Amino acid sequence: MAAVTLLEARGLTHRFGGLTAVRGVDFDLTQGECHALIGPNGAGKTTLVSLLSGRLPVQTGAIRFAGQDITRLPAHQRVRRGIAYTFQITSVYAGLSVAENAGLAIQSRGGAEAEVPAALARVGLEGMAEARAGTLSYGHQRLLELAMGLALHPRLLILDEPTQGLSAGEIGRFKDLVAGLTPEITVLLIEHNMEVVMDLARRITVLNFGEVLATGTPKAIRANRAVQSAYLGG
Amino acid sequence: MKALLLHLGVLAGLLALNFLAPAYHHAMLARIMVLAVFGLGYNIAFGYTGLLSLGHALYFAAGLYATGLLSQAGWSAGPALLAGVLAGGAIALVSGALALRTAGVSLMIVTLMFAQAGYQTILYYTPLTRGEEGFNLTNAGRMLGPVNLTEETPRYLAALALFAVALLLKLALVRSRRGRVMVAVRENEERSRMLGYDVFRVKLVALTLSGLYAGAAGAAWAVLFGYVGAGFAGIQYSILPLLYTLLGGAGTVLGPFLGALLMFYLIDLTSDVSQSYLFMVGASLLILVVFAPKGILGSLRARGLKWLP
Ligand SMILES: Nc1ncnc2c1ncn2[C@@H]1O[C@H](COP(=O)(O)OP(=O)(O)O)[C@@H](O)[C@H]1O
Ligand SMILES: [Mg+2]
Protein backbone atom coordinates (compact mmCIF):
# COMPACT_ATOMS: atom_id res chain seq x y z
CA MET A 1 0.00 0.00 0.00
CA ALA A 2 1.50 3.29 -1.08
CA ALA A 3 1.65 5.91 1.63
CA VAL A 4 -0.58 8.88 0.85
CA THR A 5 0.35 12.23 2.27
CA LEU A 6 -2.61 13.85 4.00
CA LEU A 7 -0.96 16.99 5.28
CA GLU A 8 2.16 18.75 4.14
CA ALA A 9 3.61 21.82 5.85
CA ARG A 10 6.59 23.67 4.44
CA GLY A 11 8.75 26.34 5.99
CA LEU A 12 6.40 27.26 8.82
CA THR A 13 7.76 30.05 10.98
CA HIS A 14 5.78 31.83 13.65
CA ARG A 15 6.82 34.74 15.81
CA PHE A 16 5.14 36.17 18.88
CA GLY A 17 6.70 39.63 18.96
CA GLY A 18 10.39 38.98 19.28
CA LEU A 19 10.02 35.32 20.19
CA THR A 20 10.20 32.77 17.40
CA ALA A 21 8.00 29.90 18.61
CA VAL A 22 8.16 27.85 15.40
CA ARG A 23 11.16 28.10 13.08
CA GLY A 24 11.27 26.77 9.53
CA VAL A 25 9.31 23.60 10.22
CA ASP A 26 8.63 21.07 7.46
CA PHE A 27 6.11 18.51 8.54
CA ASP A 28 4.24 15.65 6.85
CA LEU A 29 1.40 13.47 7.95
CA THR A 30 0.69 10.18 6.20
CA GLN A 31 -2.92 9.20 5.73
CA GLY A 32 -4.08 6.85 8.48
CA GLU A 33 -1.08 7.08 10.77
CA CYS A 34 -0.90 8.04 14.41
CA HIS A 35 1.84 10.61 14.57
CA ALA A 36 3.17 11.90 17.86
CA LEU A 37 4.62 15.37 18.35
CA ILE A 38 6.88 15.57 21.37
CA GLY A 39 9.28 18.05 22.87
CA PRO A 40 9.91 19.95 26.07
CA ASN A 41 7.51 22.56 27.38
CA GLY A 42 7.68 25.70 25.27
CA ALA A 43 9.12 23.84 22.27
CA GLY A 44 6.35 25.20 20.05
CA LYS A 45 4.10 22.14 19.76
CA THR A 46 0.86 23.94 20.46
CA THR A 47 1.91 26.81 18.21
CA LEU A 48 2.68 24.40 15.37
CA VAL A 49 -0.66 22.57 15.54
CA SER A 50 -2.42 25.92 15.92
CA LEU A 51 -0.96 26.86 12.56
CA LEU A 52 -2.16 23.59 11.09
CA SER A 53 -5.68 23.94 12.52
CA GLY A 54 -5.94 27.63 11.65
CA ARG A 55 -6.26 28.94 15.19
CA LEU A 56 -3.22 31.06 14.41
CA PRO A 57 -2.81 32.71 10.98
CA VAL A 58 0.21 31.53 9.01
CA GLN A 59 2.93 34.18 8.92
CA THR A 60 5.48 32.35 6.81
CA GLY A 61 5.28 29.01 5.05
CA ALA A 62 2.58 26.93 3.39
CA ILE A 63 0.23 24.09 4.31
CA ARG A 64 -1.44 21.62 2.00
CA PHE A 65 -4.20 19.31 3.18
CA ALA A 66 -5.62 16.49 1.08
CA GLY A 67 -3.89 17.91 -1.97
CA GLN A 68 -5.14 21.46 -1.56
CA ASP A 69 -3.50 24.63 -0.34
CA ILE A 70 -5.13 25.64 2.93
CA THR A 71 -2.53 28.19 4.04
CA ARG A 72 -4.95 31.12 3.93
CA LEU A 73 -8.09 29.22 4.91
CA PRO A 74 -9.76 30.39 8.17
CA ALA A 75 -10.05 27.88 10.97
CA HIS A 76 -13.74 27.10 10.60
CA GLN A 77 -13.27 26.20 6.96
CA ARG A 78 -10.38 23.90 7.80
CA VAL A 79 -12.65 22.16 10.28
CA ARG A 80 -15.19 21.71 7.50
CA ARG A 81 -12.48 20.12 5.37
CA GLY A 82 -11.74 17.62 8.09
CA ILE A 83 -9.22 19.01 10.54
CA ALA A 84 -10.46 18.71 14.12
CA TYR A 85 -8.58 20.13 17.08
CA THR A 86 -8.98 19.39 20.75
CA PHE A 87 -7.66 22.09 23.02
CA GLN A 88 -4.72 21.66 25.38
CA ILE A 89 -6.68 23.62 27.94
CA THR A 90 -10.07 21.95 27.91
CA SER A 91 -12.61 24.08 26.13
CA VAL A 92 -16.18 22.81 26.22
CA TYR A 93 -19.43 24.76 26.50
CA ALA A 94 -19.43 24.78 30.28
CA GLY A 95 -22.92 26.24 30.57
CA LEU A 96 -24.56 23.76 28.20
CA SER A 97 -25.45 20.13 28.73
CA VAL A 98 -23.15 17.33 27.62
CA ALA A 99 -25.69 16.37 24.96
CA GLU A 100 -25.82 19.95 23.66
CA ASN A 101 -22.05 19.99 23.41
CA ALA A 102 -22.01 16.88 21.28
CA GLY A 103 -25.07 18.08 19.38
CA LEU A 104 -23.29 21.26 18.33
CA ALA A 105 -20.42 19.26 16.91
CA ILE A 106 -22.77 16.97 15.01
CA GLN A 107 -24.87 19.88 13.75
CA SER A 108 -21.75 21.57 12.40
CA ARG A 109 -21.31 18.86 9.77
CA GLY A 110 -25.03 18.67 9.07
CA GLY A 111 -25.66 15.55 11.16
CA ALA A 112 -28.87 14.69 12.98
CA GLU A 113 -29.67 15.08 16.67
CA ALA A 114 -30.30 11.34 16.87
CA GLU A 115 -26.56 10.77 16.58
CA VAL A 116 -25.87 12.33 19.99
CA PRO A 117 -26.20 9.17 22.13
CA ALA A 118 -23.80 7.23 19.92
CA ALA A 119 -21.30 10.10 19.93
CA LEU A 120 -21.33 10.13 23.74
CA ALA A 121 -21.26 6.36 24.05
CA ARG A 122 -18.11 6.28 21.97
CA VAL A 123 -16.19 7.85 24.85
CA GLY A 124 -18.26 6.34 27.65
CA LEU A 125 -20.23 9.47 28.56
CA GLU A 126 -23.66 8.08 27.68
CA GLY A 127 -24.83 8.28 31.28
CA MET A 128 -24.14 11.98 31.58
CA ALA A 129 -26.01 13.45 28.63
CA GLU A 130 -28.08 15.83 30.74
CA ALA A 131 -25.33 17.01 33.06
CA ARG A 132 -23.97 20.50 32.59
CA ALA A 133 -20.58 20.17 30.95
CA GLY A 134 -19.00 22.56 33.44
CA THR A 135 -19.90 20.25 36.33
CA LEU A 136 -18.06 17.24 34.88
CA SER A 137 -14.75 16.13 36.32
CA TYR A 138 -11.69 17.22 34.43
CA GLY A 139 -11.18 13.78 32.93
CA HIS A 140 -14.76 13.63 31.74
CA GLN A 141 -14.47 17.07 30.16
CA ARG A 142 -11.45 15.83 28.24
CA LEU A 143 -13.47 12.85 27.06
CA LEU A 144 -16.26 15.19 26.01
CA GLU A 145 -13.79 17.20 23.96
CA LEU A 146 -12.67 14.01 22.31
CA ALA A 147 -16.30 13.05 21.62
CA MET A 148 -16.88 16.44 20.02
CA GLY A 149 -13.78 16.11 17.88
CA LEU A 150 -14.84 12.65 16.73
CA ALA A 151 -18.42 13.76 16.16
CA LEU A 152 -17.10 16.09 13.46
CA HIS A 153 -16.09 12.96 11.50
CA PRO A 154 -12.65 14.43 10.89
CA ARG A 155 -10.01 13.12 8.53
CA LEU A 156 -7.33 14.47 10.83
CA LEU A 157 -7.75 14.63 14.60
CA ILE A 158 -5.26 16.80 16.48
CA LEU A 159 -5.03 16.01 20.18
CA ASP A 160 -3.10 18.50 22.29
CA GLU A 161 -1.88 16.77 25.46
CA PRO A 162 -5.09 14.78 25.88
CA THR A 163 -3.94 12.70 28.84
CA GLN A 164 -2.72 15.63 30.91
CA GLY A 165 -4.48 15.45 34.25
CA LEU A 166 -6.11 12.08 33.66
CA SER A 167 -5.93 9.19 36.13
CA ALA A 168 -4.07 6.02 35.22
CA GLY A 169 -7.32 4.22 34.51
CA GLU A 170 -8.57 7.02 32.33
CA ILE A 171 -5.32 7.04 30.39
CA GLY A 172 -5.68 3.32 29.67
CA ARG A 173 -9.17 3.84 28.37
CA PHE A 174 -8.08 6.77 26.28
CA LYS A 175 -5.26 4.74 24.74
CA ASP A 176 -7.64 2.00 23.67
CA LEU A 177 -9.97 4.53 22.16
CA VAL A 178 -7.28 6.30 20.13
CA ALA A 179 -5.71 3.04 19.03
CA GLY A 180 -9.04 2.14 17.42
CA LEU A 181 -9.29 5.37 15.42
CA THR A 182 -6.57 4.70 12.88
CA PRO A 183 -6.39 4.07 9.99
CA GLU A 184 -9.82 5.62 9.28
CA ILE A 185 -8.75 8.81 11.02
CA THR A 186 -5.27 10.24 10.95
CA VAL A 187 -4.20 11.24 14.46
CA LEU A 188 -1.68 13.89 15.42
CA LEU A 189 -0.95 13.48 19.09
CA ILE A 190 0.93 15.90 21.30
CA GLU A 191 1.85 13.94 24.37
CA HIS A 192 4.23 14.03 27.29
CA ASN A 193 3.50 10.55 28.57
CA MET A 194 6.18 8.48 26.78
CA GLU A 195 4.40 5.22 27.43
CA VAL A 196 1.32 6.52 25.61
CA VAL A 197 3.47 7.83 22.76
CA MET A 198 5.41 4.61 22.32
CA ASP A 199 2.23 2.51 22.37
CA LEU A 200 0.20 4.60 19.96
CA ALA A 201 2.50 6.36 17.55
CA ARG A 202 3.82 4.87 14.35
CA ARG A 203 5.98 7.90 13.77
CA ILE A 204 7.28 10.60 16.06
CA THR A 205 8.44 14.14 15.41
CA VAL A 206 10.55 15.83 18.05
CA LEU A 207 10.40 19.59 18.36
CA ASN A 208 12.96 21.62 20.25
CA PHE A 209 13.20 25.41 20.41
CA GLY A 210 10.68 25.62 17.59
CA GLU A 211 12.69 23.41 15.24
CA VAL A 212 12.30 19.80 14.16
CA LEU A 213 15.04 17.84 15.86
CA ALA A 214 14.18 14.45 14.38
CA THR A 215 11.37 12.46 12.76
CA GLY A 216 11.14 8.70 12.67
CA THR A 217 9.71 5.51 14.10
CA PRO A 218 9.56 5.17 17.89
CA LYS A 219 12.53 2.88 17.71
CA ALA A 220 14.62 5.29 15.67
CA ILE A 221 13.69 8.18 17.92
CA ARG A 222 14.67 6.26 21.02
CA ALA A 223 18.03 5.51 19.45
CA ASN A 224 18.61 9.08 18.27
CA ARG A 225 21.42 10.67 20.24
CA ALA A 226 20.38 14.25 19.62
CA VAL A 227 16.93 13.45 20.95
CA GLN A 228 18.33 11.63 23.93
CA SER A 229 20.45 14.54 25.00
CA ALA A 230 17.84 17.18 24.28
CA TYR A 231 14.76 15.55 25.57
CA LEU A 232 14.70 12.00 26.80
CA GLY A 233 17.33 12.91 29.32
CA GLY A 234 20.14 10.64 28.02
CA MET B 1 -45.08 22.63 24.27
CA LYS B 2 -45.28 24.16 27.73
CA ALA B 3 -43.22 27.05 26.41
CA LEU B 4 -45.46 27.61 23.41
CA LEU B 5 -48.53 27.58 25.63
CA LEU B 6 -46.99 30.12 27.98
CA HIS B 7 -46.26 32.52 25.14
CA LEU B 8 -49.66 32.05 23.53
CA GLY B 9 -51.16 32.60 26.97
CA VAL B 10 -49.37 35.92 27.34
CA LEU B 11 -50.63 36.98 23.91
CA ALA B 12 -54.17 35.89 24.79
CA GLY B 13 -53.94 37.87 28.02
CA LEU B 14 -52.87 40.97 26.11
CA LEU B 15 -55.77 40.49 23.72
CA ALA B 16 -58.17 40.25 26.65
CA LEU B 17 -56.71 43.46 28.07
CA ASN B 18 -57.75 45.23 24.90
CA PHE B 19 -61.31 44.85 26.14
CA LEU B 20 -60.68 45.02 29.88
CA ALA B 21 -57.95 47.56 30.46
CA PRO B 22 -58.95 51.10 31.48
CA ALA B 23 -58.12 53.69 28.83
CA TYR B 24 -54.98 54.91 30.56
CA HIS B 25 -53.43 51.46 30.83
CA HIS B 26 -54.70 50.50 27.41
CA ALA B 27 -52.71 53.34 25.86
CA MET B 28 -49.68 52.56 27.94
CA LEU B 29 -49.72 48.88 27.02
CA ALA B 30 -49.69 49.74 23.32
CA ARG B 31 -46.49 51.69 23.85
CA ILE B 32 -45.02 48.94 25.99
CA MET B 33 -45.66 46.32 23.33
CA VAL B 34 -43.94 48.35 20.63
CA LEU B 35 -40.90 49.06 22.79
CA ALA B 36 -40.92 45.43 23.91
CA VAL B 37 -40.37 44.46 20.27
CA PHE B 38 -37.29 46.66 20.38
CA GLY B 39 -36.23 44.78 23.51
CA LEU B 40 -36.97 41.36 22.01
CA GLY B 41 -34.67 42.22 19.13
CA TYR B 42 -31.99 43.57 21.41
CA ASN B 43 -32.04 40.32 23.31
CA ILE B 44 -31.34 38.32 20.13
CA ALA B 45 -28.00 40.10 19.88
CA PHE B 46 -27.23 40.55 23.56
CA GLY B 47 -28.95 37.75 25.47
CA TYR B 48 -28.57 34.96 22.94
CA THR B 49 -25.43 35.84 21.00
CA GLY B 50 -23.53 37.77 23.66
CA LEU B 51 -23.15 40.98 21.66
CA LEU B 52 -23.27 43.93 24.04
CA SER B 53 -24.29 46.85 21.83
CA LEU B 54 -24.72 50.39 23.08
CA GLY B 55 -25.96 51.61 19.73
CA HIS B 56 -29.35 50.09 19.10
CA ALA B 57 -30.98 53.52 19.07
CA LEU B 58 -29.48 53.80 15.60
CA TYR B 59 -31.51 50.85 14.31
CA PHE B 60 -34.67 52.03 16.05
CA ALA B 61 -34.18 55.52 14.62
CA ALA B 62 -33.49 54.07 11.17
CA GLY B 63 -36.92 52.45 11.22
CA LEU B 64 -38.56 55.50 12.76
CA TYR B 65 -37.14 57.97 10.25
CA ALA B 66 -37.39 55.75 7.17
CA THR B 67 -41.07 55.24 7.85
CA GLY B 68 -41.69 58.81 9.00
CA LEU B 69 -39.92 60.54 6.12
CA LEU B 70 -41.42 58.23 3.49
CA SER B 71 -44.81 58.83 5.00
CA GLN B 72 -44.21 62.56 4.68
CA ALA B 73 -43.19 62.02 1.09
CA GLY B 74 -46.61 60.53 0.51
CA TRP B 75 -46.04 56.80 0.90
CA SER B 76 -48.92 54.87 2.42
CA ALA B 77 -48.44 53.20 5.79
CA GLY B 78 -47.91 49.63 4.57
CA PRO B 79 -44.92 50.24 2.29
CA ALA B 80 -43.53 52.86 4.68
CA LEU B 81 -43.62 50.36 7.56
CA LEU B 82 -41.90 47.72 5.48
CA ALA B 83 -39.22 50.18 4.46
CA GLY B 84 -38.68 51.03 8.12
CA VAL B 85 -38.16 47.39 9.06
CA LEU B 86 -35.68 46.94 6.24
CA ALA B 87 -33.86 50.15 7.11
CA GLY B 88 -33.24 48.88 10.64
CA GLY B 89 -31.90 45.59 9.30
CA ALA B 90 -29.77 47.21 6.60
CA ILE B 91 -28.13 49.69 8.97
CA ALA B 92 -27.45 46.88 11.43
CA LEU B 93 -25.92 44.77 8.67
CA VAL B 94 -23.63 47.54 7.43
CA SER B 95 -22.57 48.85 10.84
CA GLY B 96 -22.22 45.27 12.11
CA ALA B 97 -19.90 44.32 9.25
CA LEU B 98 -17.50 46.91 10.65
CA ALA B 99 -18.29 46.87 14.38
CA LEU B 100 -18.20 43.08 14.77
CA ARG B 101 -14.52 43.05 13.97
CA THR B 102 -14.26 44.10 17.60
CA ALA B 103 -15.63 42.45 20.72
CA GLY B 104 -16.36 43.20 24.35
CA VAL B 105 -15.68 46.75 25.47
CA SER B 106 -14.49 47.78 22.02
CA LEU B 107 -17.76 46.61 20.53
CA MET B 108 -19.66 48.70 23.07
CA ILE B 109 -17.66 51.78 22.14
CA VAL B 110 -17.84 51.24 18.38
CA THR B 111 -21.61 50.67 18.41
CA LEU B 112 -22.04 53.70 20.65
CA MET B 113 -20.04 55.80 18.21
CA PHE B 114 -22.07 54.61 15.25
CA ALA B 115 -25.25 55.56 17.07
CA GLN B 116 -23.89 58.96 18.02
CA ALA B 117 -22.90 59.51 14.39
CA GLY B 118 -26.46 58.64 13.41
CA TYR B 119 -27.84 61.05 15.98
CA GLN B 120 -25.59 63.83 14.73
CA THR B 121 -26.59 63.08 11.15
CA ILE B 122 -30.24 63.53 12.07
CA LEU B 123 -29.45 66.86 13.71
CA TYR B 124 -27.27 67.94 10.79
CA TYR B 125 -30.15 67.47 8.38
CA THR B 126 -32.58 69.34 10.60
CA PRO B 127 -34.30 71.03 7.62
CA LEU B 128 -35.35 67.56 6.54
CA THR B 129 -35.70 65.76 9.89
CA ARG B 130 -36.88 68.68 12.01
CA GLY B 131 -34.13 67.72 14.50
CA GLU B 132 -34.99 67.56 18.20
CA GLU B 133 -38.34 69.17 17.59
CA GLY B 134 -39.40 66.38 15.28
CA PHE B 135 -42.51 66.17 13.17
CA ASN B 136 -45.94 64.54 13.21
CA LEU B 137 -47.27 62.16 10.63
CA THR B 138 -50.41 63.15 8.78
CA ASN B 139 -53.59 61.31 9.64
CA ALA B 140 -53.65 60.00 6.07
CA GLY B 141 -50.21 58.49 6.64
CA ARG B 142 -51.56 56.60 9.63
CA MET B 143 -54.20 54.68 7.71
CA LEU B 144 -53.13 51.06 7.30
CA GLY B 145 -55.54 50.13 4.53
CA PRO B 146 -58.95 50.62 6.09
CA VAL B 147 -57.55 50.60 9.64
CA ASN B 148 -57.26 53.99 11.30
CA LEU B 149 -54.23 53.84 13.59
CA THR B 150 -55.00 57.14 15.25
CA GLU B 151 -57.79 55.40 17.16
CA GLU B 152 -57.06 53.62 20.40
CA THR B 153 -58.36 50.13 19.68
CA PRO B 154 -56.92 49.62 16.19
CA ARG B 155 -53.65 51.01 17.47
CA TYR B 156 -53.59 48.59 20.40
CA LEU B 157 -54.42 45.65 18.18
CA ALA B 158 -51.77 46.65 15.63
CA ALA B 159 -49.19 46.85 18.42
CA LEU B 160 -50.32 43.46 19.67
CA ALA B 161 -50.12 41.96 16.17
CA LEU B 162 -46.56 43.22 15.75
CA PHE B 163 -45.61 42.02 19.21
CA ALA B 164 -47.16 38.59 18.59
CA VAL B 165 -45.28 38.10 15.33
CA ALA B 166 -42.04 39.28 16.91
CA LEU B 167 -42.48 37.06 19.96
CA LEU B 168 -43.37 33.89 18.09
CA LEU B 169 -40.63 34.36 15.50
CA LYS B 170 -38.14 34.81 18.29
CA LEU B 171 -39.39 31.71 20.05
CA ALA B 172 -38.94 29.77 16.82
CA LEU B 173 -35.49 31.28 16.32
CA VAL B 174 -34.11 30.42 19.73
CA ARG B 175 -35.35 26.86 19.45
CA SER B 176 -33.94 26.44 15.96
CA ARG B 177 -30.52 25.15 15.02
CA ARG B 178 -29.39 28.69 14.28
CA GLY B 179 -30.53 29.78 17.72
CA ARG B 180 -28.46 27.06 19.26
CA VAL B 181 -25.37 28.19 17.38
CA MET B 182 -25.95 31.75 18.57
CA VAL B 183 -25.89 30.51 22.15
CA ALA B 184 -22.79 28.47 21.35
CA VAL B 185 -21.01 31.60 20.11
CA ARG B 186 -22.08 33.43 23.25
CA GLU B 187 -20.83 30.65 25.49
CA ASN B 188 -17.50 29.95 23.81
CA GLU B 189 -16.41 31.64 20.63
CA GLU B 190 -13.14 29.81 20.17
CA ARG B 191 -14.77 26.43 20.65
CA SER B 192 -17.46 27.32 18.13
CA ARG B 193 -14.88 28.35 15.58
CA MET B 194 -13.03 25.08 16.11
CA LEU B 195 -16.26 23.18 15.57
CA GLY B 196 -16.45 24.71 12.12
CA TYR B 197 -18.84 27.59 12.72
CA ASP B 198 -18.25 30.92 11.02
CA VAL B 199 -18.45 33.00 14.18
CA PHE B 200 -18.36 36.36 12.43
CA ARG B 201 -21.23 35.37 10.20
CA VAL B 202 -23.32 34.05 13.09
CA LYS B 203 -22.86 37.36 14.90
CA LEU B 204 -23.62 39.43 11.83
CA VAL B 205 -26.83 37.52 11.16
CA ALA B 206 -27.87 37.89 14.81
CA LEU B 207 -27.18 41.62 14.78
CA THR B 208 -29.08 42.04 11.52
CA LEU B 209 -32.09 40.18 12.89
CA SER B 210 -31.83 42.35 15.95
CA GLY B 211 -31.76 45.43 13.69
CA LEU B 212 -34.86 44.22 11.84
CA TYR B 213 -36.69 44.04 15.17
CA ALA B 214 -35.48 47.48 16.19
CA GLY B 215 -36.43 48.86 12.79
CA ALA B 216 -39.88 47.30 13.07
CA ALA B 217 -40.37 48.87 16.50
CA GLY B 218 -39.24 52.27 15.25
CA ALA B 219 -41.39 52.05 12.12
CA ALA B 220 -44.40 51.02 14.17
CA TRP B 221 -43.80 53.84 16.61
CA ALA B 222 -43.90 56.39 13.81
CA VAL B 223 -47.18 55.14 12.39
CA LEU B 224 -48.92 54.19 15.63
CA PHE B 225 -48.05 57.24 17.67
CA GLY B 226 -47.54 59.65 14.82
CA TYR B 227 -44.40 61.34 16.07
CA VAL B 228 -40.80 61.22 14.84
CA GLY B 229 -38.00 63.06 16.62
CA ALA B 230 -34.25 62.99 17.21
CA GLY B 231 -34.74 62.12 20.88
CA PHE B 232 -35.34 58.53 19.81
CA ALA B 233 -31.85 58.38 18.34
CA GLY B 234 -30.18 59.43 21.58
CA ILE B 235 -28.13 57.28 23.93
CA GLN B 236 -31.06 56.67 26.28
CA TYR B 237 -32.80 54.70 23.55
CA SER B 238 -29.74 52.50 23.30
CA ILE B 239 -29.78 51.93 27.05
CA LEU B 240 -33.51 51.23 27.33
CA PRO B 241 -33.60 47.88 25.49
CA LEU B 242 -30.53 46.81 27.45
CA LEU B 243 -32.35 47.65 30.67
CA TYR B 244 -35.52 45.84 29.60
CA THR B 245 -33.43 42.82 28.76
CA LEU B 246 -31.41 42.83 31.96
CA LEU B 247 -34.48 43.42 34.09
CA GLY B 248 -36.61 40.71 32.47
CA GLY B 249 -33.82 38.24 31.87
CA ALA B 250 -31.14 38.17 29.17
CA GLY B 251 -31.44 35.08 27.02
CA THR B 252 -35.12 34.56 27.78
CA VAL B 253 -37.75 35.05 25.09
CA LEU B 254 -40.26 36.96 27.21
CA GLY B 255 -37.75 38.77 29.39
CA PRO B 256 -37.58 42.08 27.52
CA PHE B 257 -41.37 42.35 27.48
CA LEU B 258 -41.51 41.83 31.21
CA GLY B 259 -38.68 44.31 31.64
CA ALA B 260 -40.43 46.93 29.51
CA LEU B 261 -43.65 46.39 31.43
CA LEU B 262 -41.91 46.83 34.76
CA MET B 263 -39.92 49.87 33.71
CA PHE B 264 -42.98 51.65 32.37
CA TYR B 265 -45.02 51.07 35.49
CA LEU B 266 -42.10 51.77 37.79
CA ILE B 267 -41.55 55.14 36.15
CA ASP B 268 -45.28 55.74 36.07
CA LEU B 269 -45.80 54.96 39.77
CA THR B 270 -42.84 56.95 40.96
CA SER B 271 -43.37 59.93 38.68
CA ASP B 272 -45.64 61.31 41.41
CA VAL B 273 -42.87 60.98 43.95
CA SER B 274 -39.97 62.04 41.78
CA GLN B 275 -39.62 63.56 38.35
CA SER B 276 -36.20 62.06 38.01
CA TYR B 277 -36.44 59.48 35.29
CA LEU B 278 -32.72 58.78 35.23
CA PHE B 279 -32.73 58.17 38.95
CA MET B 280 -35.30 55.41 38.45
CA VAL B 281 -33.22 53.85 35.72
CA GLY B 282 -30.18 53.89 37.93
CA ALA B 283 -32.01 52.56 40.95
CA SER B 284 -33.58 49.67 39.05
CA LEU B 285 -30.21 48.74 37.60
CA LEU B 286 -28.67 48.72 41.04
CA ILE B 287 -31.43 46.60 42.54
CA LEU B 288 -31.12 44.27 39.61
CA VAL B 289 -27.40 43.72 39.88
CA VAL B 290 -27.66 43.08 43.60
CA PHE B 291 -30.72 40.86 43.81
CA ALA B 292 -31.22 39.25 40.41
CA PRO B 293 -28.21 39.41 38.13
CA LYS B 294 -29.94 37.06 35.74
CA GLY B 295 -33.08 39.16 35.56
CA ILE B 296 -36.51 38.02 36.62
CA LEU B 297 -37.07 35.20 34.15
CA GLY B 298 -33.41 34.23 34.21
CA SER B 299 -33.64 33.75 37.98
CA LEU B 300 -36.83 31.74 37.64
CA ARG B 301 -35.17 29.55 35.06
CA ALA B 302 -32.21 28.98 37.35
CA ARG B 303 -34.61 28.06 40.17
CA GLY B 304 -36.35 25.20 38.42
CA LEU B 305 -38.25 26.52 35.40
CA LYS B 306 -35.68 24.91 33.18
CA TRP B 307 -38.00 24.66 30.22
CA LEU B 308 -38.29 28.43 29.94
CA PRO B 309 -36.88 29.39 26.54
N1 LIG C 1 -0.09 33.66 22.39
C1 LIG C 1 1.23 33.72 22.68
N2 LIG C 1 1.82 34.91 22.83
C2 LIG C 1 3.15 34.99 23.12
N3 LIG C 1 3.94 33.93 23.27
C3 LIG C 1 3.40 32.72 23.12
C4 LIG C 1 2.01 32.55 22.83
N4 LIG C 1 1.75 31.23 22.75
C5 LIG C 1 2.91 30.61 22.98
N5 LIG C 1 3.91 31.49 23.21
C6 LIG C 1 5.31 31.16 23.47
O1 LIG C 1 5.76 30.40 22.37
C7 LIG C 1 6.59 29.33 22.81
C8 LIG C 1 6.01 28.01 22.37
O2 LIG C 1 4.80 27.78 23.08
P1 LIG C 1 3.89 26.51 22.82
O3 LIG C 1 3.69 26.38 21.37
O4 LIG C 1 2.71 26.65 23.67
O5 LIG C 1 4.82 25.35 23.35
P2 LIG C 1 4.45 23.86 23.76
O6 LIG C 1 3.06 23.58 23.35
O7 LIG C 1 5.46 23.01 23.03
O8 LIG C 1 4.64 23.78 25.24
C9 LIG C 1 6.69 29.48 24.32
O9 LIG C 1 7.87 30.18 24.60
C10 LIG C 1 5.49 30.30 24.68
O10 LIG C 1 5.72 31.07 25.82
MG1 LIG D 1 1.38 23.07 24.40
mmCIF file of C-alpha atoms and ligand atoms in Angstrom, chain A residues 45-46 88 160-161, ligand 2:
data_model
loop_
_atom_site.group_PDB
_atom_site.id
_atom_site.type_symbol
_atom_site.label_atom_id
_atom_site.label_comp_id
_atom_site.label_asym_id
_atom_site.label_seq_id
_atom_site.Cartn_x
_atom_site.Cartn_y
_atom_site.Cartn_z
ATOM 1 C CA LYS A 45 4.105 22.144 19.761
ATOM 2 C CA THR A 46 0.855 23.941 20.460
ATOM 3 C CA GLN A 88 -4.716 21.659 25.380
ATOM 4 C CA ASP A 160 -3.099 18.502 22.290
ATOM 5 C CA GLU A 161 -1.885 16.766 25.457
HETATM 6 MG MG MG C 2 1.377 23.069 24.397
#
